[in-house]
Short mmCIF file of C-alpha atoms in Angstrom, two decimals:
data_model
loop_
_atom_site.label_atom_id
_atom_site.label_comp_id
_atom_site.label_asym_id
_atom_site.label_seq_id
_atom_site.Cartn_x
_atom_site.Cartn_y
_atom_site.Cartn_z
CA UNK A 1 -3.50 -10.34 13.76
CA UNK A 2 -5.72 -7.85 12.74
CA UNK A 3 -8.62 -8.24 10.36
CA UNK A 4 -7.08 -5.65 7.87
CA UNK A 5 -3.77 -7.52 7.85
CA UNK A 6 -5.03 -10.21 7.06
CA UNK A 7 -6.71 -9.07 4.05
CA UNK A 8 -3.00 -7.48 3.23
CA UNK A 9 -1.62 -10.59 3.41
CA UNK A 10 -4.50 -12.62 1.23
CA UNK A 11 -4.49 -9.78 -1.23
CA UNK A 12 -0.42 -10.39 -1.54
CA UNK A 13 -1.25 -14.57 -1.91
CA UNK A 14 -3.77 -13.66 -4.80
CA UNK A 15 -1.38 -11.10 -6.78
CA UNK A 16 -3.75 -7.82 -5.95
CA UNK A 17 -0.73 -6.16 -3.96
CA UNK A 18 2.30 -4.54 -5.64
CA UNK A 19 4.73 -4.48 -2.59
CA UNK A 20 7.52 -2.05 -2.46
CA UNK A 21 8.31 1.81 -3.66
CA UNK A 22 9.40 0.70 -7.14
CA UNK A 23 7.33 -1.74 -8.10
CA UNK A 24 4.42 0.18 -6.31
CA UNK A 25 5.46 3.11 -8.40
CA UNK A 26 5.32 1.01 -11.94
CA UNK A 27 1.52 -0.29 -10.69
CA UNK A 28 0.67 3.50 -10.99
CA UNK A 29 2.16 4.87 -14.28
CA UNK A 30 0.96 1.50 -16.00
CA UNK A 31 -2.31 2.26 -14.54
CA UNK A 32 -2.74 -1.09 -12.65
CA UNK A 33 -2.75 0.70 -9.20
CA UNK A 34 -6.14 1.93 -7.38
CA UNK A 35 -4.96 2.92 -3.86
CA UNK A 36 -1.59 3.36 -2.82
CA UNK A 37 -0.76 2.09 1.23
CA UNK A 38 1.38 4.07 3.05
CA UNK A 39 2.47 2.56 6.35
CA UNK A 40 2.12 5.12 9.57
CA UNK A 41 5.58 4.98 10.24
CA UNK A 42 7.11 5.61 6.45
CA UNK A 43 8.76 9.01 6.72
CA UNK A 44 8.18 12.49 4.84
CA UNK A 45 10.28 11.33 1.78
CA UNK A 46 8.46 8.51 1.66
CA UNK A 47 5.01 10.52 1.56
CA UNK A 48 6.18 13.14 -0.80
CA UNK A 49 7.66 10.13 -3.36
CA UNK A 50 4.03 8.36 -3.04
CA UNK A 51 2.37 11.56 -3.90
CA UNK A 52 4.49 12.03 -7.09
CA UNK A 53 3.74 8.77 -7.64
CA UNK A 54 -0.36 9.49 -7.60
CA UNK A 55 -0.38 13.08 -9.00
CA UNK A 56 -2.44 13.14 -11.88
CA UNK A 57 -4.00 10.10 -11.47
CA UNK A 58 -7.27 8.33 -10.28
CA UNK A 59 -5.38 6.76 -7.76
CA UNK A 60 -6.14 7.15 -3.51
CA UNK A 61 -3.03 7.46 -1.18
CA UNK A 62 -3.88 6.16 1.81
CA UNK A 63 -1.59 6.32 5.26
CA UNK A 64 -2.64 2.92 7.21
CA UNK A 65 -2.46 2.89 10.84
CA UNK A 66 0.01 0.04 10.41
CA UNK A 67 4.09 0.18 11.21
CA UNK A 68 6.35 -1.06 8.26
CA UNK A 69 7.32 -4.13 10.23
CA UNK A 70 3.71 -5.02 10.45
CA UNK A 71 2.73 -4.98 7.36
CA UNK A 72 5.87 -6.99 6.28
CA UNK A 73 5.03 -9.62 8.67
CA UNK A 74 1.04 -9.75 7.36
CA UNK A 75 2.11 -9.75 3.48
CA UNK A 76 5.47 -12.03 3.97
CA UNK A 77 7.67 -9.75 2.39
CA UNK A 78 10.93 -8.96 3.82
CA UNK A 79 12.28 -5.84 4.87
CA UNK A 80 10.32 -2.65 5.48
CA UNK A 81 7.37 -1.58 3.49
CA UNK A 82 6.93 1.90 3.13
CA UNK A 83 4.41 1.54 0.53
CA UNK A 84 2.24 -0.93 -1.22
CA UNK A 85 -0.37 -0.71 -3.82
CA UNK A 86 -3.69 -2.66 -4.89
CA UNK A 87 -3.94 -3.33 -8.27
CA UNK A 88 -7.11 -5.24 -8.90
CA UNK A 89 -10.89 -4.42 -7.65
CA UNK A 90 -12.69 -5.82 -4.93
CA UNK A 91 -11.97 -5.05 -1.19
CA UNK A 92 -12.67 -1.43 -0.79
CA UNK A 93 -10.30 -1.31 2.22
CA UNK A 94 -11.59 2.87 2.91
CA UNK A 95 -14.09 1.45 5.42
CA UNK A 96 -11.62 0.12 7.76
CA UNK A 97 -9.34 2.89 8.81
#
């Protein structure tokens, strides 16, 4: 597994991730969320959604060069994540992609 995936998957044990489109889109407007994750493979929709999601707020959107499946697989959640965001500080994750 890959270093980053690991961190995913740590950062979902601790409570740092929000994991999913809704509940990664209630991180933002409550102002919990710092980056938003968007997985390589999530589709145009799925883009578009994250930037509403971010727009007007001090909040990064990053595309990770991870497919849904793996970052399901590295944070234990089932299904396919298009989206995921980190809610508390520590791990600047920027430095890895």
């Amino acid at each position: 597994m890959d270093k980053v995936l690991g961190y995913f998957g740590i950062g979902r044990k601790a409570g740092c991730l929000e994991i999913g489109e809704e509940d990664t889109g209630m991180a933002v407007r409550g102002g919990k969320a710092k980056v938003v994750f968007l997985a390589a493979d999530a589709s145009v929709n799925a883009e578009k959604r994250a930037q509403v999601f971010i727009y007007g707020r001090n909040v990064i959107l990053l595309r990770v060069p991870y497919t849904k499946e793996e970052i399901s697989q590295a944070t234990g959640k089932g299904g396919k994540l298009n989206s995921f965001g980190k809610t508390h500080a520590g791990t600047d994750f920027r430095g890895y992609f």
